[in-house]
XYZ file of C-alpha atoms in Angstrom:
360
model
C -103.430 160.433 -79.525
C -102.007 161.626 -82.841
C -105.040 160.156 -84.660
C -107.430 161.954 -82.322
C -105.612 165.258 -82.777
C -105.649 164.929 -86.572
C -109.418 164.209 -86.585
C -109.996 167.247 -84.404
C -108.146 169.496 -86.854
C -110.132 168.032 -89.727
C -113.458 168.808 -87.982
C -112.288 172.367 -87.251
C -111.221 172.876 -90.867
C -114.565 171.581 -92.139
C -116.407 173.952 -89.825
C -114.611 176.881 -91.444
C -114.746 175.674 -95.033
C -118.493 175.023 -95.212
C -119.603 178.545 -94.214
C -116.992 180.000 -96.528
C -118.217 178.077 -99.555
C -121.796 178.941 -98.683
C -120.877 182.591 -98.518
C -119.096 182.413 -101.890
C -122.097 181.077 -103.824
C -124.323 183.692 -102.226
C -121.933 186.564 -102.931
C -122.085 185.730 -106.649
C -125.693 186.939 -106.665
C -124.819 190.516 -105.622
C -123.992 193.214 -108.184
C -121.444 194.777 -105.814
C -120.203 194.365 -102.278
C -119.499 198.037 -101.503
C -121.100 201.404 -102.223
C -119.706 204.881 -101.544
C -122.403 207.566 -101.139
C -119.705 210.184 -101.497
C -120.294 213.620 -99.976
C -123.977 214.421 -99.472
C -125.915 217.319 -97.965
C -127.617 217.114 -94.634
C -131.255 216.175 -95.062
C -130.661 214.744 -98.572
C -132.624 211.619 -99.466
C -129.722 209.240 -100.000
C -130.479 205.612 -100.942
C -128.626 202.804 -102.681
C -130.163 199.484 -103.838
C -127.885 196.438 -103.901
C -129.158 194.180 -106.667
C -129.416 190.440 -105.878
C -130.012 188.090 -108.840
C -130.807 184.420 -108.335
C -128.396 182.554 -110.647
C -129.551 179.144 -109.478
C -132.423 176.789 -110.251
C -133.504 176.643 -106.621
C -135.604 179.565 -105.270
C -133.811 181.632 -102.621
C -135.345 183.252 -99.545
C -133.876 186.307 -97.875
C -134.872 186.172 -94.219
C -133.546 189.569 -93.129
C -130.891 192.211 -93.147
C -129.259 194.070 -90.206
C -126.970 197.067 -89.993
C -123.923 197.579 -87.818
C -124.608 201.318 -87.538
C -127.661 203.503 -87.002
C -126.421 205.752 -89.796
C -127.915 203.321 -92.328
C -131.368 201.727 -92.291
C -131.646 198.593 -94.526
C -134.762 196.942 -95.917
C -135.486 194.068 -98.342
C -137.524 194.314 -101.530
C -138.851 190.975 -102.917
C -137.516 188.528 -100.301
C -138.360 185.409 -102.327
C -136.423 185.178 -105.618
C -136.903 182.524 -108.222
C -134.457 181.741 -111.006
C -133.180 184.967 -112.646
C -135.507 187.067 -110.545
C -134.100 190.032 -108.633
C -134.298 191.238 -105.047
C -132.935 194.479 -103.644
C -131.219 195.357 -100.405
C -132.168 198.977 -99.919
C -129.692 201.008 -97.843
C -130.963 204.407 -96.654
C -128.254 206.799 -95.374
C -129.748 208.660 -92.408
C -128.611 212.203 -93.310
C -131.059 213.958 -91.016
C -129.772 212.399 -87.770
C -126.074 211.964 -88.557
C -123.299 214.261 -89.818
C -119.705 213.594 -90.713
C -118.133 210.408 -92.076
C -120.028 207.220 -91.381
C -120.150 203.662 -92.668
C -122.101 200.492 -92.003
C -121.858 196.816 -92.697
C -125.128 195.235 -93.786
C -125.508 191.530 -93.099
C -127.969 189.731 -95.396
C -129.303 186.366 -94.239
C -130.592 183.561 -96.498
C -132.925 180.786 -95.284
C -132.178 177.038 -95.081
C -131.677 174.690 -96.820
C -129.239 177.139 -98.534
C -128.402 179.109 -95.413
C -125.759 181.778 -95.814
C -124.869 185.290 -94.705
C -123.431 187.966 -97.016
C -121.950 191.246 -95.840
C -122.022 194.392 -97.953
C -120.753 197.825 -96.944
C -121.899 201.409 -97.431
C -120.126 204.623 -96.416
C -120.151 208.330 -97.044
C -119.713 211.852 -95.649
C -122.736 213.863 -94.543
C -122.030 217.626 -94.646
C -123.245 219.583 -91.655
C -122.931 222.962 -93.420
C -125.161 222.257 -96.448
C -128.869 221.389 -96.079
C -131.374 220.429 -98.780
C -135.043 221.101 -98.073
C -136.835 218.901 -99.085
C -134.175 216.165 -99.390
C -134.937 215.184 -103.002
C -136.836 216.323 -106.087
C -140.131 214.395 -105.968
C -142.239 214.862 -109.105
C -144.824 212.227 -108.139
C -147.068 211.058 -110.998
C -147.038 213.225 -114.151
C -149.113 212.621 -117.268
C -147.183 211.981 -120.487
C -146.728 215.196 -122.399
C -147.090 217.347 -119.310
C -144.522 219.385 -117.358
C -143.910 219.607 -113.623
C -141.809 221.860 -111.447
C -140.355 221.301 -107.941
C -138.417 223.763 -105.778
C -135.513 222.812 -103.503
C -134.031 225.197 -100.913
C -130.247 224.931 -100.462
C -128.969 226.489 -97.202
C -125.286 226.886 -96.281
C -123.556 228.088 -93.093
C -119.806 228.838 -93.142
C -117.714 230.950 -95.513
C -118.932 234.352 -96.670
C -117.885 233.679 -100.287
C -119.405 230.179 -100.626
C -121.477 229.738 -103.764
C -123.093 227.255 -106.131
C -121.320 227.553 -109.463
C -123.314 225.010 -111.506
C -125.964 222.319 -111.468
C -125.207 219.477 -113.879
C -127.046 216.514 -115.324
C -126.726 214.427 -118.533
C -130.509 214.096 -118.910
C -131.891 216.634 -121.400
C -135.419 216.069 -120.032
C -134.694 218.379 -117.091
C -134.339 222.153 -116.880
C -132.793 223.799 -113.816
C -133.023 227.434 -112.649
C -130.827 228.661 -109.785
C -131.595 231.766 -107.723
C -129.612 233.141 -104.816
C -132.042 234.357 -102.177
C -129.826 235.319 -99.215
C -126.200 236.060 -98.357
C -124.891 237.472 -95.071
C -123.446 236.674 -91.621
C -121.793 233.550 -92.993
C -125.020 232.120 -94.419
C -126.013 231.583 -98.032
C -129.345 230.399 -99.436
C -130.480 229.371 -102.946
C -133.701 228.270 -104.527
C -133.274 225.503 -107.062
C -136.156 225.117 -109.494
C -136.153 221.753 -111.297
C -138.512 221.362 -114.270
C -139.530 218.053 -115.832
C -139.952 218.712 -119.563
C -142.896 217.499 -121.587
C -140.717 215.174 -123.741
C -139.857 212.839 -120.864
C -140.785 209.267 -121.984
C -143.253 207.219 -119.889
C -141.896 205.238 -117.009
C -140.221 205.719 -113.663
C -137.855 208.632 -113.217
C -134.775 207.843 -111.062
C -131.976 210.282 -111.713
C -129.530 212.568 -109.996
C -128.546 216.220 -110.304
C -125.075 217.347 -109.161
C -124.830 220.602 -107.293
C -121.306 222.022 -107.975
C -119.862 224.424 -105.397
C -116.708 226.500 -104.978
C -115.499 224.522 -101.946
C -111.741 224.338 -101.725
C -111.555 220.558 -101.271
C -112.304 218.616 -104.470
C -114.293 215.900 -102.643
C -116.678 218.590 -101.315
C -117.366 220.353 -104.619
C -119.969 217.949 -106.027
C -123.129 217.210 -103.997
C -125.768 214.793 -105.365
C -129.453 215.653 -105.402
C -131.737 212.761 -106.250
C -134.739 213.070 -108.594
C -137.712 210.695 -108.609
C -141.129 210.478 -110.189
C -143.254 208.603 -112.708
C -144.491 209.662 -116.131
C -147.879 208.032 -116.651
C -148.333 206.926 -120.292
C -151.270 208.297 -122.277
C -151.649 204.839 -123.908
C -151.128 201.623 -121.928
C -151.320 197.918 -122.742
C -152.266 195.109 -120.335
C -150.522 192.788 -119.901
C -147.218 194.378 -121.012
C -145.531 190.953 -120.865
C -147.267 188.001 -122.548
C -145.720 184.595 -121.812
C -147.032 181.742 -123.979
C -144.710 179.208 -122.393
C -143.901 175.861 -124.004
C -145.756 175.347 -127.293
C -146.018 171.943 -128.957
C -147.506 171.222 -132.367
C -148.298 173.617 -135.212
C -151.717 174.933 -134.110
C -151.879 178.754 -133.869
C -152.393 180.308 -130.419
C -154.452 183.476 -130.035
C -154.400 185.786 -127.030
C -155.954 189.197 -126.405
C -154.417 192.258 -124.850
C -156.180 195.415 -123.680
C -155.051 198.835 -124.930
C -156.344 201.822 -122.946
C -156.274 205.573 -123.360
C -157.593 208.551 -121.462
C -159.537 209.762 -124.485
C -160.837 207.925 -127.595
C -158.129 206.944 -130.039
C -157.467 204.778 -133.096
C -154.875 202.076 -133.450
C -152.906 202.879 -136.621
C -150.453 200.005 -136.641
C -149.116 196.932 -134.789
C -145.478 196.190 -135.601
C -143.287 193.213 -134.858
C -139.963 192.064 -136.343
C -140.994 188.376 -136.417
C -143.566 187.108 -138.905
C -144.612 184.299 -136.584
C -147.038 186.785 -135.037
C -150.163 188.236 -136.691
C -152.622 190.770 -135.316
C -156.245 191.705 -135.518
C -157.496 195.185 -134.547
C -160.395 197.513 -135.308
C -160.250 201.058 -136.709
C -162.910 202.646 -134.512
C -161.909 205.489 -132.160
C -162.551 204.424 -128.534
C -160.890 204.497 -125.121
C -160.435 200.741 -124.852
C -159.342 198.350 -127.613
C -158.931 194.573 -127.642
C -156.008 193.456 -129.845
C -155.786 189.799 -130.939
C -152.245 188.435 -131.103
C -151.861 185.101 -132.883
C -148.691 183.051 -132.611
C -147.879 180.628 -135.468
C -145.429 178.031 -134.067
C -144.944 176.439 -137.499
C -143.104 179.596 -138.659
C -140.290 179.473 -136.104
C -138.197 177.233 -133.892
C -136.873 177.334 -130.335
C -137.264 180.279 -128.059
C -138.932 183.488 -129.284
C -138.987 186.766 -127.378
C -139.913 189.959 -129.297
C -141.329 193.407 -128.570
C -144.606 194.355 -130.220
C -145.224 198.066 -130.770
C -148.833 199.354 -130.890
C -149.047 202.861 -132.428
C -152.053 205.189 -132.236
C -153.271 208.380 -133.816
C -152.472 210.435 -130.711
C -149.888 213.227 -130.811
C -146.361 212.157 -131.703
C -147.732 208.697 -132.662
C -147.931 207.730 -129.010
C -148.498 204.106 -128.264
C -147.473 201.194 -126.091
C -145.090 198.244 -126.267
C -145.432 194.722 -124.927
C -143.052 191.779 -124.992
C -144.234 188.333 -126.096
C -142.278 185.131 -125.486
C -142.770 181.476 -126.373
C -140.750 178.292 -126.595
C -141.542 175.974 -129.490
C -140.800 172.494 -128.260
C -139.095 170.071 -130.652
C -139.751 166.391 -130.379
C -136.577 164.552 -129.371
C -135.970 160.864 -128.680
C -136.048 159.891 -125.011
C -132.936 158.629 -123.280
C -132.122 156.844 -120.037
C -129.145 159.109 -119.308
C -129.801 161.062 -116.092
C -128.747 164.580 -115.251
C -126.112 163.466 -112.714
C -127.637 165.695 -110.059
C -126.788 168.955 -111.857
C -129.026 171.958 -112.285
C -128.148 174.104 -115.256
C -129.339 177.686 -115.598
C -128.067 179.390 -118.739
C -124.291 179.078 -118.637
C -124.257 178.522 -114.852
C -123.973 174.900 -113.721
C -124.461 174.272 -110.041
C -124.851 171.096 -107.976
C -128.343 170.257 -106.919
C -126.958 170.651 -103.395
C -125.763 174.262 -103.372
C -122.101 174.703 -102.366
C -121.646 174.441 -98.612
C -124.905 172.507 -98.025
C -124.030 169.084 -99.372
C -125.750 166.236 -97.582
C -123.683 164.025 -95.441
């Protein structure tokens, strides 16, 4: 009887330990387990992306995500993640249909054979007295060197003396103009003009302005307003990442990249910090150039990953940058020693059977 009871407790303990260990290895892939949206305006576009990085040699599959509260709608970006690749759990705070303090637990599920569930949490306070219309500054696509303006209406209902005292941001590529348009009967309205300056570098714009008010409570004085858009480069290179992979021997390898512009241009220089690369270009003005990139493996050893900058005769020496990588393989004597079932990724060493899924 005592033996049977002991075995029963062992099985119960194992049932609890295996899911726990599975959860621990999966939690390591998340950049954080909790996010506070803070105090936001009603109607504001409020989103947070939990970053998930695969630290293991085995590919991971996210099968889904569910929310404990309708105040937050979760989605998955890039459900299949290979080694060092990233996925995102996108949490959208539903500020148009909810007001007040709300929070949600998001449960993220991973597929077998490395099945696990990870829970992350979001929470925040949606003000019912302040409304943004529209809910974010959306610049859309803007050509490099151009400006763009977007207007946001801020409407308040409550105190007669409520006001916006400042709009702050650390990004000097934005200009903000604030105009009070109405005050009376406990209501206040502002127009907020946000200008994207012509010196914004190419790429995606994801930023945040802070609307500062004279609210009495400190936690209500700073309201975020999200800014999104994309500055389309005048000059682009395809591909912008060139992977040569494993290279054996000393024979040079030549690849071509395409450099495009909206008007004819000349390539004035191609610069790289590593002399194992050489380049061949032409000096004719045209809208499309082919640039030859030659890698000389006899001039380096091991892993190489360098940026290459292509500069043109356009205004402000505009150009494009690509990253080239290669691994020069060194001949080593073979050995009969096996890897003992371990998979090593960088400084992370994990069992070939991920924790919590060991075969029996």
